[in-house]
PDB file of C-alpha atoms and ligand atoms in Angstrom:
ATOM      1  CA  MET A  23      22.426 -30.968   5.168  1.00  0.00           C
ATOM      2  CA  ASN A  24      23.891 -28.529   2.993  1.00  0.00           C
ATOM      3  CA  ASN A  25      21.832 -25.460   1.750  1.00  0.00           C
ATOM      4  CA  LYS A  26      21.248 -26.715  -1.848  1.00  0.00           C
ATOM      5  CA  MET A  27      19.344 -29.970   0.175  1.00  0.00           C
ATOM      6  CA  ARG A  28      17.497 -28.088   2.030  1.00  0.00           C
ATOM      7  CA  CYS A  29      16.191 -26.213  -0.748  1.00  0.00           C
ATOM      8  CA  ALA A  30      15.114 -28.844  -2.710  1.00  0.00           C
ATOM      9  CA  GLU A  31      13.231 -30.097   0.335  1.00  0.00           C
ATOM     10  CA  GLN A  32      11.629 -26.828   1.280  1.00  0.00           C
ATOM     11  CA  MET A  33      10.972 -26.115  -2.572  1.00  0.00           C
ATOM     12  CA  GLN A  34       9.086 -29.880  -2.501  1.00  0.00           C
ATOM     13  CA  GLN A  35       7.146 -28.833   0.281  1.00  0.00           C
ATOM     14  CA  GLU A  36       6.150 -25.099  -1.043  1.00  0.00           C
ATOM     15  CA  LEU A  37       5.619 -26.538  -4.866  1.00  0.00           C
ATOM     16  CA  GLN A  38       1.642 -26.266  -5.592  1.00  0.00           C
ATOM     17  CA  HIS A  39       2.925 -21.878  -4.784  1.00  0.00           C
ATOM     18  CA  PHE A  40       5.667 -21.682  -7.804  1.00  0.00           C
ATOM     19  CA  ARG A  41       5.207 -21.568 -11.551  1.00  0.00           C
ATOM     20  CA  CYS A  42       7.478 -21.524 -15.087  1.00  0.00           C
ATOM     21  CA  PRO A  43       8.311 -18.006 -15.309  1.00  0.00           C
ATOM     22  CA  LEU A  44       8.016 -18.490 -18.652  1.00  0.00           C
ATOM     23  CA  CYS A  45       5.266 -20.812 -20.031  1.00  0.00           C
ATOM     24  CA  GLY A  46       3.042 -20.303 -16.856  1.00  0.00           C
ATOM     25  CA  GLU A  47       2.987 -24.420 -15.615  1.00  0.00           C
ATOM     26  CA  ALA A  48       3.505 -26.241 -12.968  1.00  0.00           C
ATOM     27  CA  PHE A  49       7.135 -26.944 -11.455  1.00  0.00           C
ATOM     28  CA  THR A  50       8.199 -30.453 -10.746  1.00  0.00           C
ATOM     29  CA  LEU A  51      11.300 -30.843  -8.899  1.00  0.00           C
ATOM     30  CA  VAL A  52      13.470 -33.290 -11.186  1.00  0.00           C
ATOM     31  CA  ASN A  53      17.541 -34.256 -11.859  1.00  0.00           C
ATOM     32  CA  GLU A  54      17.792 -35.802  -8.487  1.00  0.00           C
ATOM     33  CA  GLN A  55      16.547 -33.230  -6.982  1.00  0.00           C
ATOM     34  CA  ARG A  56      18.466 -30.569  -8.088  1.00  0.00           C
ATOM     35  CA  SER A  57      16.460 -28.386 -10.677  1.00  0.00           C
ATOM     36  CA  LEU A  58      13.143 -27.597 -10.946  1.00  0.00           C
ATOM     37  CA  ARG A  59      11.212 -28.490 -14.355  1.00  0.00           C
ATOM     38  CA  CYS A  60       7.869 -27.238 -16.181  1.00  0.00           C
ATOM     39  CA  PRO A  61       5.928 -29.892 -18.894  1.00  0.00           C
ATOM     40  CA  ASN A  62       7.587 -27.535 -21.156  1.00  0.00           C
ATOM     41  CA  THR A  63      10.944 -28.713 -20.162  1.00  0.00           C
ATOM     42  CA  HIS A  64      12.115 -24.981 -19.865  1.00  0.00           C
ATOM     43  CA  THR A  65      14.473 -26.427 -16.596  1.00  0.00           C
ATOM     44  CA  PHE A  66      15.984 -24.278 -13.767  1.00  0.00           C
ATOM     45  CA  ASP A  67      18.767 -25.062 -11.749  1.00  0.00           C
ATOM     46  CA  ILE A  68      18.815 -24.620  -7.934  1.00  0.00           C
ATOM     47  CA  ALA A  69      22.348 -23.260  -7.012  1.00  0.00           C
ATOM     48  CA  LYS A  70      24.283 -24.703  -4.787  1.00  0.00           C
ATOM     49  CA  GLN A  71      23.975 -21.472  -1.875  1.00  0.00           C
ATOM     50  CA  GLY A  72      20.403 -22.474  -2.481  1.00  0.00           C
ATOM     51  CA  TYR A  73      18.496 -20.566  -4.242  1.00  0.00           C
ATOM     52  CA  VAL A  74      17.126 -20.531  -7.648  1.00  0.00           C
ATOM     53  CA  ASN A  75      17.848 -18.294 -10.704  1.00  0.00           C
ATOM     54  CA  LEU A  76      15.392 -18.169 -12.724  1.00  0.00           C
ATOM     55  CA  LEU A  77      16.399 -14.810 -15.488  1.00  0.00           C
ATOM     56  CA  THR A  78      16.539 -16.733 -18.651  1.00  0.00           C
ATOM     57  CA  LYS A  79      19.494 -13.997 -19.298  1.00  0.00           C
ATOM     58  CA  ALA A  80      21.070 -11.331 -16.489  1.00  0.00           C
ATOM     59  CA  VAL A  81      19.833  -8.126 -15.204  1.00  0.00           C
ATOM     60  CA  HIS A  82      22.597  -5.510 -14.664  1.00  0.00           C
ATOM     61  CA  THR A  83      21.611  -3.251 -11.168  1.00  0.00           C
ATOM     62  CA  HIS A  84      23.231  -1.057  -9.390  1.00  0.00           C
ATOM     63  CA  TYR A  85      22.423  -3.293  -6.195  1.00  0.00           C
ATOM     64  CA  ASP A  86      26.515  -4.843  -5.916  1.00  0.00           C
ATOM     65  CA  LYS A  87      27.122  -7.374  -3.138  1.00  0.00           C
ATOM     66  CA  GLN A  88      28.762  -4.556  -0.497  1.00  0.00           C
ATOM     67  CA  LEU A  89      25.528  -2.372  -0.466  1.00  0.00           C
ATOM     68  CA  PHE A  90      23.682  -5.760   0.532  1.00  0.00           C
ATOM     69  CA  GLU A  91      26.254  -6.250   2.776  1.00  0.00           C
ATOM     70  CA  ALA A  92      26.079  -3.035   4.349  1.00  0.00           C
ATOM     71  CA  ARG A  93      22.873  -3.663   4.191  1.00  0.00           C
ATOM     72  CA  GLN A  94      22.275  -6.454   5.899  1.00  0.00           C
ATOM     73  CA  ARG A  95      24.602  -4.907   8.614  1.00  0.00           C
ATOM     74  CA  ILE A  96      21.892  -2.367   8.887  1.00  0.00           C
ATOM     75  CA  ILE A  97      19.195  -4.042   9.414  1.00  0.00           C
ATOM     76  CA  VAL A  98      20.722  -6.807  11.435  1.00  0.00           C
ATOM     77  CA  GLY A  99      24.166  -5.585  13.226  1.00  0.00           C
ATOM     78  CA  HIS A 100      22.585  -2.265  13.838  1.00  0.00           C
ATOM     79  CA  LYS A 101      19.153  -2.833  14.645  1.00  0.00           C
ATOM     80  CA  PHE A 102      18.521  -0.150  12.248  1.00  0.00           C
ATOM     81  CA  PHE A 103      14.398  -1.596  11.322  1.00  0.00           C
ATOM     82  CA  ASN A 104      14.168  -3.619  14.650  1.00  0.00           C
ATOM     83  CA  PRO A 105      10.710  -1.551  15.347  1.00  0.00           C
ATOM     84  CA  LEU A 106       9.501  -2.656  11.552  1.00  0.00           C
ATOM     85  CA  VAL A 107       9.953  -5.866  11.632  1.00  0.00           C
ATOM     86  CA  LYS A 108       7.947  -5.915  14.879  1.00  0.00           C
ATOM     87  CA  SER A 109       5.519  -3.689  13.595  1.00  0.00           C
ATOM     88  CA  ILE A 110       5.152  -6.673  10.325  1.00  0.00           C
ATOM     89  CA  VAL A 111       4.886  -9.072  12.273  1.00  0.00           C
ATOM     90  CA  ASN A 112       1.795  -7.889  14.858  1.00  0.00           C
ATOM     91  CA  ALA A 113       0.360  -6.338  11.681  1.00  0.00           C
ATOM     92  CA  ILE A 114       0.090  -9.880  10.532  1.00  0.00           C
ATOM     93  CA  ASP A 115       0.056 -11.759  13.485  1.00  0.00           C
ATOM     94  CA  GLU A 116      -3.504  -9.830  13.858  1.00  0.00           C
ATOM     95  CA  GLN A 117      -4.874 -10.393  10.224  1.00  0.00           C
ATOM     96  CA  MET A 118      -4.134 -13.690  11.212  1.00  0.00           C
ATOM     97  CA  GLY A 119      -6.516 -13.991  14.191  1.00  0.00           C
ATOM     98  CA  SER A 120      -8.351 -16.616  15.119  1.00  0.00           C
ATOM     99  CA  ASP A 121      -7.147 -18.178  11.771  1.00  0.00           C
ATOM    100  CA  LYS A 122      -7.013 -22.341  12.547  1.00  0.00           C
ATOM    101  CA  VAL A 123      -4.791 -23.157   9.702  1.00  0.00           C
ATOM    102  CA  GLN A 124      -1.401 -24.036  11.184  1.00  0.00           C
ATOM    103  CA  GLN A 125       0.959 -22.726   8.351  1.00  0.00           C
ATOM    104  CA  SER A 126       1.396 -20.342   6.043  1.00  0.00           C
ATOM    105  CA  THR A 127       3.606 -19.069   3.429  1.00  0.00           C
ATOM    106  CA  ILE A 128       5.091 -14.971   3.535  1.00  0.00           C
ATOM    107  CA  LEU A 129       6.040 -13.383  -0.577  1.00  0.00           C
ATOM    108  CA  ASP A 130       8.030 -10.694   0.011  1.00  0.00           C
ATOM    109  CA  LEU A 131       8.201  -8.496  -3.094  1.00  0.00           C
ATOM    110  CA  GLY A 132      12.103  -7.439  -3.407  1.00  0.00           C
ATOM    111  CA  CYS A 133      13.147  -8.700  -0.908  1.00  0.00           C
ATOM    112  CA  GLY A 134      17.267  -7.909  -1.785  1.00  0.00           C
ATOM    113  CA  GLU A 135      19.647  -9.376   0.962  1.00  0.00           C
ATOM    114  CA  GLY A 136      16.259 -10.853   2.631  1.00  0.00           C
ATOM    115  CA  SER A 137      16.752 -10.394   6.240  1.00  0.00           C
ATOM    116  CA  HIS A 138      13.614  -8.469   7.231  1.00  0.00           C
ATOM    117  CA  LEU A 139      11.650 -11.345   5.612  1.00  0.00           C
ATOM    118  CA  ALA A 140      13.498 -13.545   7.598  1.00  0.00           C
ATOM    119  CA  ALA A 141      13.763 -12.058  10.778  1.00  0.00           C
ATOM    120  CA  ILE A 142       9.616 -11.825  10.162  1.00  0.00           C
ATOM    121  CA  CYS A 143       9.456 -14.871   9.839  1.00  0.00           C
ATOM    122  CA  ASP A 144      11.170 -16.492  12.643  1.00  0.00           C
ATOM    123  CA  ALA A 145       9.398 -13.678  15.569  1.00  0.00           C
ATOM    124  CA  LEU A 146       5.946 -14.925  13.959  1.00  0.00           C
ATOM    125  CA  SER A 147       6.504 -19.030  13.881  1.00  0.00           C
ATOM    126  CA  GLN A 148       7.680 -17.507  17.493  1.00  0.00           C
ATOM    127  CA  GLN A 149       4.612 -15.243  18.208  1.00  0.00           C
ATOM    128  CA  THR A 150       2.411 -17.181  16.679  1.00  0.00           C
ATOM    129  CA  SER A 151       3.378 -21.160  17.062  1.00  0.00           C
ATOM    130  CA  LYS A 152       2.299 -21.519  13.674  1.00  0.00           C
ATOM    131  CA  GLN A 153       4.373 -22.850  10.520  1.00  0.00           C
ATOM    132  CA  ILE A 154       5.568 -19.762   8.537  1.00  0.00           C
ATOM    133  CA  THR A 155       7.526 -20.254   5.252  1.00  0.00           C
ATOM    134  CA  GLY A 156       9.300 -17.404   3.919  1.00  0.00           C
ATOM    135  CA  CYS A 157      10.173 -16.885  -0.411  1.00  0.00           C
ATOM    136  CA  GLY A 158      11.766 -14.198  -1.349  1.00  0.00           C
ATOM    137  CA  ILE A 159      12.272 -12.849  -4.843  1.00  0.00           C
ATOM    138  CA  ASP A 160      14.235  -9.873  -6.057  1.00  0.00           C
ATOM    139  CA  LEU A 161      16.068  -8.698  -9.118  1.00  0.00           C
ATOM    140  CA  ALA A 162      19.054  -8.435  -7.817  1.00  0.00           C
ATOM    141  CA  LYS A 163      21.483 -11.781  -7.317  1.00  0.00           C
ATOM    142  CA  PRO A 164      24.374 -10.600  -5.314  1.00  0.00           C
ATOM    143  CA  GLY A 165      21.031  -9.614  -2.885  1.00  0.00           C
ATOM    144  CA  ILE A 166      19.609 -12.891  -3.361  1.00  0.00           C
ATOM    145  CA  GLN A 167      22.934 -15.288  -2.657  1.00  0.00           C
ATOM    146  CA  LEU A 168      23.790 -13.613   0.892  1.00  0.00           C
ATOM    147  CA  ALA A 169      19.782 -14.086   1.945  1.00  0.00           C
ATOM    148  CA  ALA A 170      20.552 -17.825   0.412  1.00  0.00           C
ATOM    149  CA  LYS A 171      23.569 -17.719   2.792  1.00  0.00           C
ATOM    150  CA  HIS A 172      22.289 -16.327   5.719  1.00  0.00           C
ATOM    151  CA  TYR A 173      19.121 -17.336   5.624  1.00  0.00           C
ATOM    152  CA  PRO A 174      18.482 -21.703   4.027  1.00  0.00           C
ATOM    153  CA  ASN A 175      15.107 -21.131   5.975  1.00  0.00           C
ATOM    154  CA  GLN A 176      13.602 -19.929   3.550  1.00  0.00           C
ATOM    155  CA  ILE A 177      12.723 -19.487  -0.201  1.00  0.00           C
ATOM    156  CA  TRP A 178      14.909 -18.165  -3.062  1.00  0.00           C
ATOM    157  CA  PHE A 179      13.770 -16.626  -6.027  1.00  0.00           C
ATOM    158  CA  VAL A 180      16.682 -14.638  -8.476  1.00  0.00           C
ATOM    159  CA  GLY A 181      13.355 -13.394 -10.554  1.00  0.00           C
ATOM    160  CA  ASP A 182      11.545 -10.609 -12.482  1.00  0.00           C
ATOM    161  CA  LEU A 183       7.736  -9.518 -11.197  1.00  0.00           C
ATOM    162  CA  ALA A 184       6.792  -8.843 -14.756  1.00  0.00           C
ATOM    163  CA  ARG A 185       6.695 -12.814 -14.592  1.00  0.00           C
ATOM    164  CA  PRO A 186       5.785 -13.536 -11.396  1.00  0.00           C
ATOM    165  CA  PRO A 187       7.528 -17.573 -10.794  1.00  0.00           C
ATOM    166  CA  TYR A 188       4.247 -18.323  -8.251  1.00  0.00           C
ATOM    167  CA  GLN A 189       0.438 -19.721  -8.753  1.00  0.00           C
ATOM    168  CA  LYS A 190      -2.314 -17.216  -9.084  1.00  0.00           C
ATOM    169  CA  HIS A 191      -3.884 -15.912  -5.453  1.00  0.00           C
ATOM    170  CA  SER A 192      -1.973 -18.647  -3.386  1.00  0.00           C
ATOM    171  CA  PHE A 193      -0.493 -16.081  -1.076  1.00  0.00           C
ATOM    172  CA  GLN A 194      -2.421 -14.551   2.024  1.00  0.00           C
ATOM    173  CA  PHE A 195       0.092 -12.484   3.119  1.00  0.00           C
ATOM    174  CA  LEU A 196       2.903  -9.893   0.566  1.00  0.00           C
ATOM    175  CA  LEU A 197       5.586  -7.936   1.385  1.00  0.00           C
ATOM    176  CA  ASN A 198       6.942  -4.895  -0.592  1.00  0.00           C
ATOM    177  CA  ILE A 199       9.386  -2.962   2.252  1.00  0.00           C
ATOM    178  CA  LEU A 200      10.951  -0.030   0.867  1.00  0.00           C
ATOM    179  CA  SER A 201      10.723  -1.297  -3.068  1.00  0.00           C
ATOM    180  CA  PRO A 202       8.877  -0.868  -6.463  1.00  0.00           C
ATOM    181  CA  SER A 203       4.984  -1.693  -6.450  1.00  0.00           C
ATOM    182  CA  ASN A 204       3.548  -4.147  -8.568  1.00  0.00           C
ATOM    183  CA  TYR A 205       0.320  -3.966  -8.578  1.00  0.00           C
ATOM    184  CA  ASP A 206       0.210  -6.404 -11.378  1.00  0.00           C
ATOM    185  CA  ALA A 207       1.811  -8.207  -9.265  1.00  0.00           C
ATOM    186  CA  PHE A 208      -0.002  -8.144  -6.314  1.00  0.00           C
ATOM    187  CA  ASP A 209      -3.333  -8.797  -7.742  1.00  0.00           C
ATOM    188  CA  SER A 210      -2.627 -11.760  -8.887  1.00  0.00           C
ATOM    189  CA  LEU A 211      -0.976 -13.077  -6.174  1.00  0.00           C
ATOM    190  CA  LEU A 212      -2.782 -12.466  -3.223  1.00  0.00           C
ATOM    191  CA  GLU A 213      -5.563 -14.576  -2.054  1.00  0.00           C
ATOM    192  CA  TYR A 214      -9.528 -13.263  -1.990  1.00  0.00           C
ATOM    193  CA  GLY A 215      -9.271 -11.824   1.254  1.00  0.00           C
ATOM    194  CA  GLY A 216      -5.270 -12.124   1.142  1.00  0.00           C
ATOM    195  CA  SER A 217      -3.132  -8.629   2.666  1.00  0.00           C
ATOM    196  CA  VAL A 218      -0.249  -6.587   1.162  1.00  0.00           C
ATOM    197  CA  ILE A 219       2.022  -4.683   3.671  1.00  0.00           C
ATOM    198  CA  LYS A 220       3.768  -2.353   1.765  1.00  0.00           C
ATOM    199  CA  VAL A 221       6.628  -0.143   3.830  1.00  0.00           C
ATOM    200  CA  ILE A 222       7.100   3.531   2.361  1.00  0.00           C
ATOM    201  CA  PRO A 223       9.423   6.001   3.712  1.00  0.00           C
ATOM    202  CA  GLY A 224       7.676   8.969   5.433  1.00  0.00           C
ATOM    203  CA  GLU A 225       8.920  12.499   4.856  1.00  0.00           C
ATOM    204  CA  HIS A 226      11.230  12.600   7.741  1.00  0.00           C
ATOM    205  CA  TYR A 227      12.778   9.801   6.791  1.00  0.00           C
ATOM    206  CA  LEU A 228      17.171  10.001   6.661  1.00  0.00           C
ATOM    207  CA  GLN A 229      16.104  12.974   7.034  1.00  0.00           C
ATOM    208  CA  GLU A 230      19.508  13.777   8.709  1.00  0.00           C
ATOM    209  CA  LEU A 231      21.762  12.762   5.247  1.00  0.00           C
ATOM    210  CA  ARG A 232      18.747  14.865   3.035  1.00  0.00           C
ATOM    211  CA  HIS A 233      19.800  17.366   5.473  1.00  0.00           C
ATOM    212  CA  ALA A 234      23.948  17.122   4.853  1.00  0.00           C
ATOM    213  CA  PHE A 235      23.836  16.416   1.616  1.00  0.00           C
ATOM    214  CA  TYR A 236      21.054  18.074  -0.437  1.00  0.00           C
ATOM    215  CA  SER A 237      20.437  22.019  -0.855  1.00  0.00           C
ATOM    216  CA  THR A 238      17.058  22.115  -1.710  1.00  0.00           C
ATOM    217  CA  SER A 239      14.692  19.655  -3.639  1.00  0.00           C
ATOM    218  CA  ARG A 240      16.085  16.587  -2.379  1.00  0.00           C
ATOM    219  CA  ALA A 241      15.881  17.645   1.047  1.00  0.00           C
ATOM    220  CA  THR A 242      12.764  15.932   2.016  1.00  0.00           C
ATOM    221  CA  TYR A 243      11.095  13.482   0.344  1.00  0.00           C
ATOM    222  CA  SER A 244       7.329  13.025  -0.792  1.00  0.00           C
ATOM    223  CA  ASN A 245       5.271  10.036  -0.684  1.00  0.00           C
ATOM    224  CA  VAL A 246       1.817  11.525  -1.822  1.00  0.00           C
ATOM    225  CA  GLU A 247       1.850   9.990  -5.092  1.00  0.00           C
ATOM    226  CA  THR A 248       3.491   6.538  -4.344  1.00  0.00           C
ATOM    227  CA  LEU A 249       0.232   7.177  -0.971  1.00  0.00           C
ATOM    228  CA  ARG A 250      -2.537   7.849  -3.458  1.00  0.00           C
ATOM    229  CA  LEU A 251      -1.865   4.838  -5.767  1.00  0.00           C
ATOM    230  CA  PHE A 252      -1.693   2.459  -3.038  1.00  0.00           C
ATOM    231  CA  LYS A 253      -5.277   3.934  -1.758  1.00  0.00           C
ATOM    232  CA  GLU A 254      -7.231   3.737  -5.229  1.00  0.00           C
ATOM    233  CA  HIS A 255      -5.812  -0.037  -5.301  1.00  0.00           C
ATOM    234  CA  TYR A 256      -6.975  -0.719  -2.027  1.00  0.00           C
ATOM    235  CA  PRO A 257      -9.483   1.810  -0.767  1.00  0.00           C
ATOM    236  CA  GLU A 258      -9.533  -0.284   2.387  1.00  0.00           C
ATOM    237  CA  SER A 259      -6.423   0.556   3.646  1.00  0.00           C
ATOM    238  CA  GLU A 260      -5.504   0.577   6.866  1.00  0.00           C
ATOM    239  CA  MET A 261      -2.393   2.795   7.149  1.00  0.00           C
ATOM    240  CA  HIS A 262       0.997   3.113  10.534  1.00  0.00           C
ATOM    241  CA  HIS A 263       2.672   5.605  10.936  1.00  0.00           C
ATOM    242  CA  LEU A 264       6.461   5.000  12.241  1.00  0.00           C
ATOM    243  CA  HIS A 265       8.399   7.202  13.771  1.00  0.00           C
ATOM    244  CA  TYR A 266      12.077   6.838  15.899  1.00  0.00           C
ATOM    245  CA  THR A 267      15.594   7.367  15.721  1.00  0.00           C
ATOM    246  CA  VAL A 268      18.747   5.825  15.963  1.00  0.00           C
ATOM    247  CA  GLU A 269      22.139   6.253  16.993  1.00  0.00           C
ATOM    248  CA  LEU A 270      24.517   4.976  14.735  1.00  0.00           C
ATOM    249  CA  ASP A 271      28.673   4.727  15.265  1.00  0.00           C
ATOM    250  CA  LYS A 272      31.367   5.510  12.400  1.00  0.00           C
ATOM    251  CA  ALA A 273      30.809   1.844  11.598  1.00  0.00           C
ATOM    252  CA  GLY A 274      27.132   1.970  11.208  1.00  0.00           C
ATOM    253  CA  LEU A 275      27.268   5.643   9.237  1.00  0.00           C
ATOM    254  CA  SER A 276      29.523   4.383   6.649  1.00  0.00           C
ATOM    255  CA  ASP A 277      27.474   0.927   5.930  1.00  0.00           C
ATOM    256  CA  LEU A 278      24.390   3.383   5.712  1.00  0.00           C
ATOM    257  CA  LEU A 279      25.347   5.554   3.123  1.00  0.00           C
ATOM    258  CA  TYR A 280      26.529   3.060   1.098  1.00  0.00           C
ATOM    259  CA  MET A 281      22.856   1.331   1.516  1.00  0.00           C
ATOM    260  CA  THR A 282      21.420   4.192   0.512  1.00  0.00           C
ATOM    261  CA  PRO A 283      21.293   5.360  -3.995  1.00  0.00           C
ATOM    262  CA  LEU A 284      20.622   8.472  -1.964  1.00  0.00           C
ATOM    263  CA  THR A 285      24.250   9.800  -1.777  1.00  0.00           C
ATOM    264  CA  TRP A 286      25.977   7.290  -4.550  1.00  0.00           C
ATOM    265  CA  ASN A 287      26.403  10.591  -6.728  1.00  0.00           C
ATOM    266  CA  ILE A 288      27.448  12.860  -3.717  1.00  0.00           C
ATOM    267  CA  PRO A 289      30.828  13.770  -3.601  1.00  0.00           C
ATOM    268  CA  GLU A 290      34.186  11.972  -1.881  1.00  0.00           C
ATOM    269  CA  SER A 291      34.330  15.174   0.130  1.00  0.00           C
ATOM    270  CA  THR A 292      31.526  15.656   0.988  1.00  0.00           C
ATOM    271  CA  ARG A 293      30.368  12.116   1.866  1.00  0.00           C
ATOM    272  CA  GLN A 294      34.145  12.502   3.871  1.00  0.00           C
ATOM    273  CA  THR A 295      33.042  14.970   6.698  1.00  0.00           C
ATOM    274  CA  PHE A 296      29.426  13.263   7.057  1.00  0.00           C
ATOM    275  CA  LEU A 297      31.256  10.005   8.251  1.00  0.00           C
ATOM    276  CA  ASN A 298      33.934  12.169  10.920  1.00  0.00           C
ATOM    277  CA  GLN A 299      31.671  11.869  12.776  1.00  0.00           C
ATOM    278  CA  GLU A 300      31.769   9.562  16.098  1.00  0.00           C
ATOM    279  CA  THR A 301      28.717   9.119  16.066  1.00  0.00           C
ATOM    280  CA  ALA A 302      25.221  10.696  14.334  1.00  0.00           C
ATOM    281  CA  ILE A 303      21.656  10.422  15.229  1.00  0.00           C
ATOM    282  CA  ILE A 304      19.271   9.258  13.020  1.00  0.00           C
ATOM    283  CA  THR A 305      15.930   9.280  11.981  1.00  0.00           C
ATOM    284  CA  CYS A 306      13.684   6.280  10.800  1.00  0.00           C
ATOM    285  CA  ASP A 307      10.176   7.527   9.708  1.00  0.00           C
ATOM    286  CA  LEU A 308       8.477   4.935   7.704  1.00  0.00           C
ATOM    287  CA  LEU A 309       4.614   3.988   6.829  1.00  0.00           C
ATOM    288  CA  LEU A 310       2.807   0.924   6.971  1.00  0.00           C
ATOM    289  CA  LEU A 311       0.329   0.415   4.544  1.00  0.00           C
ATOM    290  CA  ILE A 312      -2.225  -2.422   4.581  1.00  0.00           C
ATOM    291  CA  GLY A 313      -4.562  -3.173   1.777  1.00  0.00           C
ATOM    292  CA  ARG A 314      -7.015  -6.059   2.225  1.00  0.00           C
ATOM    293  CA  ARG A 315      -7.884  -8.015  -1.190  1.00  0.00           C
ATOM    294  CA  SER A 316     -11.498  -8.075  -1.246  1.00  0.00           C
ATOM    295  CA  ASN A 317     -13.487 -11.312  -1.077  1.00  0.00           C
ATOM    296  CA  LYS A 318     -14.353 -12.888  -4.394  1.00  0.00           C
ATOM    297  CA  SER A 319     -18.254 -12.054  -4.941  1.00  0.00           C
TER     298      SER A 319
HETATM  299 ZN1   ZN B 476       8.042 -23.217 -18.737  1.00  0.00          ZN
END
């Protein structure tokens, strides 16, 4: 089965979660399972790679194909975020608890090239023996194209969180990993009693890059404001701190520089000096925030 057919099959199973981003009506699969269409005839075709682009006009982001390929190598090849994936899987497993439901759908808002979501769904399916489906959405088409190519078992949309193409209150778990928050979307998409799991950098995240490339003002990172906003929205939130280091070789360091906006405006000679190292120890410092939407009263 090719990716496009598989995508149509997955869409069919999960249609109850989706809605038209233009008018909010439910979608059906039409045109021999090749398109999503709402009653107002807004129609979106399934691309041959196995995703659906729901944007009505192209959006330019600074994130290109090379960046997402570098990011995928950092996640999958260099296993840089493995401890993070494990923590998220355990957090979701714990929240599911003795939940008798045999199926769950997890939505990743700002999924990039999809490696985190795919790894989380795979590990969670194994750990819980439940059927776990992932839905990922991102504004950057090059990321979603890679995601669809590598992870055909999940459902991928190019779309804008300002008009989320999902039914209200239809997800038990939302992920938002190193990606901007959209509290309106969190509130509208999360089930009552569901959880949003947000990952933000800790102050020592990639500190070796900050020290190499910045003198003072950006040499440390402050998450104070992001944290404050999250706690304001989810006063009962839980927080886990993850701090570990990974040794990266030359190729890994090059991938890391490529995927990190921190280093985009650095002079080439400075980048080159950093890349002359054979290996380097890089710090991964992250906060895992878990916010629960209260049960409807
Ligand atoms: Zn519509």
